[in-house]
Amino acid sequence: MTTAKDLFIVTMDREPDRPVGQGDLSLALAGAEVIDLVATEALTLDGDRMVPRLDSATDDRLLDEAATKLDRRAPYERVEDWLWRRGRDLAAAYQSDLERSGQLVRQKRGRLSFKGERMELTDSPARTRALHRWAADEPVLLALAAVVGLPAEQTEDTPAVADEGVTTVLVAVHDAVMELEAVRQRRSIEKAAFANIWRG
């Protein structure tokens, strides 16, 4: 399993104060993929530039797909640009992947998916692993979850993210989610103003 799938599973399992937006989660999943690709040595980070390295297959279809989409031309892609390019509809892709593998099923009762359908996680080794990482206060997973609105209870003993490259990715994810929220708010204001014109 990957950090991205663990993040998706935790998001489905937890009860957030507000629903997690598909766009927010998609951006975070794209960031998680970068972190996983660095861990598998498929790329390195040169500042905020993603420099492809080895062509090594993983045991994860979506992560392998992400590796094939890396820009292999200098000066290489910035993390922020990757988030917007790769993140488009990525949450739906992860949902479909987990459904295909039987780890996420449609239920009459359960949590709502992004499309308004009732979805429920099955008891699986993947779910157990993701929730174990969450319970163990794994810093990268906690940081990504916090960006999409799933803050965990942290104490002084909660480990911090120490890797500079990972921090670069987390900052980019945070900034992208904030930018997306600003776009939402602007559109909401514009719609309200347009409605007022017609009512007036």
Coordinates of C-alpha atoms in Angstrom, one line a residue:
M1 CA 0.0 0.0 0.0
T2 CA 1.0 3.6 -0.5
T3 CA 0.7 6.8 1.5
A4 CA -1.9 8.0 -1.1
K5 CA -4.1 4.9 -0.5
D6 CA -3.6 5.1 3.2
L7 CA -4.8 8.8 3.1
F8 CA -7.9 7.9 1.1
I9 CA -8.8 5.1 3.5
V10 CA -8.3 7.2 6.5
T11 CA -10.4 10.0 4.9
M12 CA -13.2 7.5 4.3
D13 CA -13.0 6.0 7.8
R14 CA -12.9 9.1 9.8
E15 CA -15.8 11.4 10.6
P16 CA -14.6 14.9 9.6
D17 CA -16.2 18.1 11.0
R18 CA -17.0 19.0 7.4
P19 CA -17.1 16.8 4.3
V20 CA -13.8 16.4 2.6
G21 CA -13.9 18.0 -0.9
Q22 CA -13.0 15.9 -3.8
G23 CA -10.7 18.6 -5.1
D24 CA -8.9 19.0 -1.8
L25 CA -8.4 15.3 -1.5
S26 CA -7.2 14.9 -5.1
L27 CA -4.5 17.5 -4.5
A28 CA -3.4 15.8 -1.3
L29 CA -3.3 12.4 -3.1
A30 CA -1.1 13.8 -5.8
G31 CA 1.2 15.1 -3.1
A32 CA 1.3 11.8 -1.4
E33 CA 2.3 10.2 -4.7
V34 CA 5.3 12.5 -4.9
I35 CA 6.3 11.5 -1.4
D36 CA 5.9 7.8 -2.3
L37 CA 7.8 8.2 -5.6
V38 CA 10.7 9.8 -3.8
A39 CA 10.7 6.9 -1.3
T40 CA 10.9 4.4 -4.1
E41 CA 13.7 6.4 -5.8
A42 CA 11.6 7.0 -8.9
L43 CA 12.4 10.7 -8.5
T44 CA 14.4 13.2 -6.4
L45 CA 13.5 16.7 -5.5
D46 CA 15.8 19.5 -6.5
G47 CA 14.2 22.3 -4.5
D48 CA 10.6 22.2 -5.8
R49 CA 11.5 20.5 -9.1
M50 CA 10.7 16.8 -9.6
V51 CA 13.7 15.1 -11.2
P52 CA 12.8 11.6 -12.5
R53 CA 15.3 8.8 -11.7
L54 CA 14.7 5.1 -11.9
D55 CA 12.1 3.3 -13.9
S56 CA 11.2 0.8 -11.2
A57 CA 7.7 -0.8 -10.9
T58 CA 6.0 -0.9 -7.6
D59 CA 3.2 -3.2 -6.4
D60 CA 0.7 -0.4 -6.8
R61 CA -1.1 0.3 -10.1
L62 CA -1.8 4.0 -9.5
L63 CA 1.7 4.8 -8.3
D64 CA 3.1 3.1 -11.3
E65 CA 0.8 5.2 -13.4
A66 CA 2.0 8.3 -11.7
A67 CA 5.6 7.4 -12.4
T68 CA 4.8 7.1 -16.1
K69 CA 3.4 10.6 -16.1
L70 CA 6.5 12.4 -14.7
D71 CA 7.9 15.1 -17.0
R72 CA 11.3 13.9 -18.0
R73 CA 12.5 17.1 -19.7
A74 CA 14.7 19.6 -18.0
P75 CA 14.1 21.9 -16.2
Y76 CA 11.5 19.4 -14.9
E77 CA 8.1 20.0 -13.4
R78 CA 7.5 21.9 -10.2
V79 CA 5.6 20.1 -7.4
E80 CA 2.8 22.7 -7.5
D81 CA 2.3 22.2 -11.2
W82 CA 2.2 18.4 -10.7
L83 CA -0.5 18.7 -8.1
W84 CA -2.8 20.5 -10.4
R85 CA -2.0 18.3 -13.4
R86 CA -2.0 14.9 -11.7
G87 CA -4.6 15.8 -9.1
R88 CA -7.5 16.3 -11.6
D89 CA -10.1 13.7 -10.6
L90 CA -7.5 11.7 -8.7
A91 CA -9.8 11.0 -5.7
A92 CA -12.3 9.4 -8.1
A93 CA -9.5 7.2 -9.5
Y94 CA -8.5 6.0 -6.1
Q95 CA -12.1 5.3 -5.2
S96 CA -12.5 3.2 -8.4
D97 CA -9.3 1.4 -7.7
L98 CA -10.4 0.4 -4.2
E99 CA -13.8 -0.6 -5.4
R100 CA -12.2 -2.8 -8.1
S101 CA -10.1 -4.6 -5.5
G102 CA -13.1 -5.1 -3.2
Q103 CA -11.8 -2.8 -0.4
L104 CA -14.6 -0.3 -0.9
V105 CA -18.2 -1.4 -1.5
R106 CA -21.6 0.2 -2.2
Q107 CA -23.9 0.0 0.8
K108 CA -27.5 1.0 1.6
R109 CA -26.0 2.5 4.9
G110 CA -22.6 3.9 5.3
R111 CA -20.5 6.9 4.5
L112 CA -21.2 9.1 1.5
S113 CA -18.8 9.1 -1.4
F114 CA -18.1 12.1 -3.5
K115 CA -20.9 11.2 -5.9
G116 CA -23.4 11.0 -3.1
E117 CA -23.5 7.2 -3.2
R118 CA -23.2 5.2 0.0
M119 CA -19.8 3.6 0.3
E120 CA -18.2 1.6 3.0
L121 CA -14.7 0.3 3.6
T122 CA -14.4 -3.5 4.0
D123 CA -12.2 -5.0 6.7
S124 CA -9.0 -5.6 4.9
P125 CA -5.2 -5.7 5.6
A126 CA -5.0 -2.3 3.7
R127 CA -7.5 -0.7 6.0
T128 CA -5.8 -2.1 9.1
R129 CA -2.5 -0.8 7.9
A130 CA -3.8 2.7 7.1
L131 CA -5.5 3.0 10.5
H132 CA -2.4 1.7 12.3
R133 CA -0.4 4.4 10.6
W134 CA -3.0 6.9 11.7
A135 CA -3.1 5.6 15.3
A136 CA 0.8 5.6 15.4
D137 CA 0.8 9.3 14.6
E138 CA 2.8 8.8 11.4
P139 CA 3.8 12.4 10.6
V140 CA 3.4 12.5 6.9
L141 CA -0.1 10.9 6.9
L142 CA -1.2 13.2 9.8
A143 CA 0.1 16.3 7.9
L144 CA -1.7 15.3 4.6
A145 CA -4.9 14.5 6.5
A146 CA -4.8 17.8 8.3
V147 CA -4.6 19.7 5.0
V148 CA -7.9 18.1 3.9
G149 CA -9.6 18.8 7.2
L150 CA -8.9 15.7 9.3
P151 CA -6.8 17.1 12.1
A152 CA -5.6 14.5 14.6
E153 CA -5.0 15.0 18.3
Q154 CA -1.3 15.8 18.5
T155 CA 0.9 16.0 21.6
E156 CA 4.5 17.0 22.3
D157 CA 5.4 13.4 21.6
T158 CA 3.9 13.4 18.1
P159 CA 6.9 13.2 15.7
A160 CA 7.4 16.0 13.3
V161 CA 8.2 15.8 9.6
A162 CA 12.0 16.0 9.4
D163 CA 12.7 15.5 5.7
E164 CA 13.1 18.8 3.8
G165 CA 11.8 17.3 0.5
V166 CA 8.7 16.0 2.2
T167 CA 8.2 19.4 3.8
T168 CA 8.4 21.0 0.4
V169 CA 5.7 18.8 -0.9
L170 CA 3.4 19.3 2.2
V171 CA 3.8 23.1 1.8
A172 CA 2.9 22.9 -1.9
V173 CA -0.2 20.8 -1.1
H174 CA -1.3 23.2 1.6
D175 CA -0.9 26.2 -0.7
A176 CA -2.8 24.4 -3.5
V177 CA -5.7 23.6 -1.3
M178 CA -5.8 27.2 0.0
E179 CA -5.8 28.4 -3.6
L180 CA -8.7 26.0 -4.5
E181 CA -10.7 27.3 -1.5
A182 CA -10.1 30.9 -2.6
V183 CA -11.4 30.0 -6.1
R184 CA -14.5 28.4 -4.5
Q185 CA -15.2 31.5 -2.4
R186 CA -14.8 33.8 -5.3
R187 CA -17.2 31.8 -7.4
S188 CA -19.7 31.7 -4.5
I189 CA -19.5 35.5 -4.2
E190 CA -19.9 35.9 -8.0
K191 CA -23.0 33.6 -8.0
A192 CA -24.6 35.5 -5.1
A193 CA -24.0 38.8 -6.8
F194 CA -25.5 37.5 -10.1
A195 CA -28.5 36.2 -8.2
N196 CA -29.0 39.6 -6.5
I197 CA -28.9 41.3 -9.9
W198 CA -31.8 39.1 -11.2
R199 CA -33.8 39.5 -8.0
G200 CA -33.3 43.3 -8.1

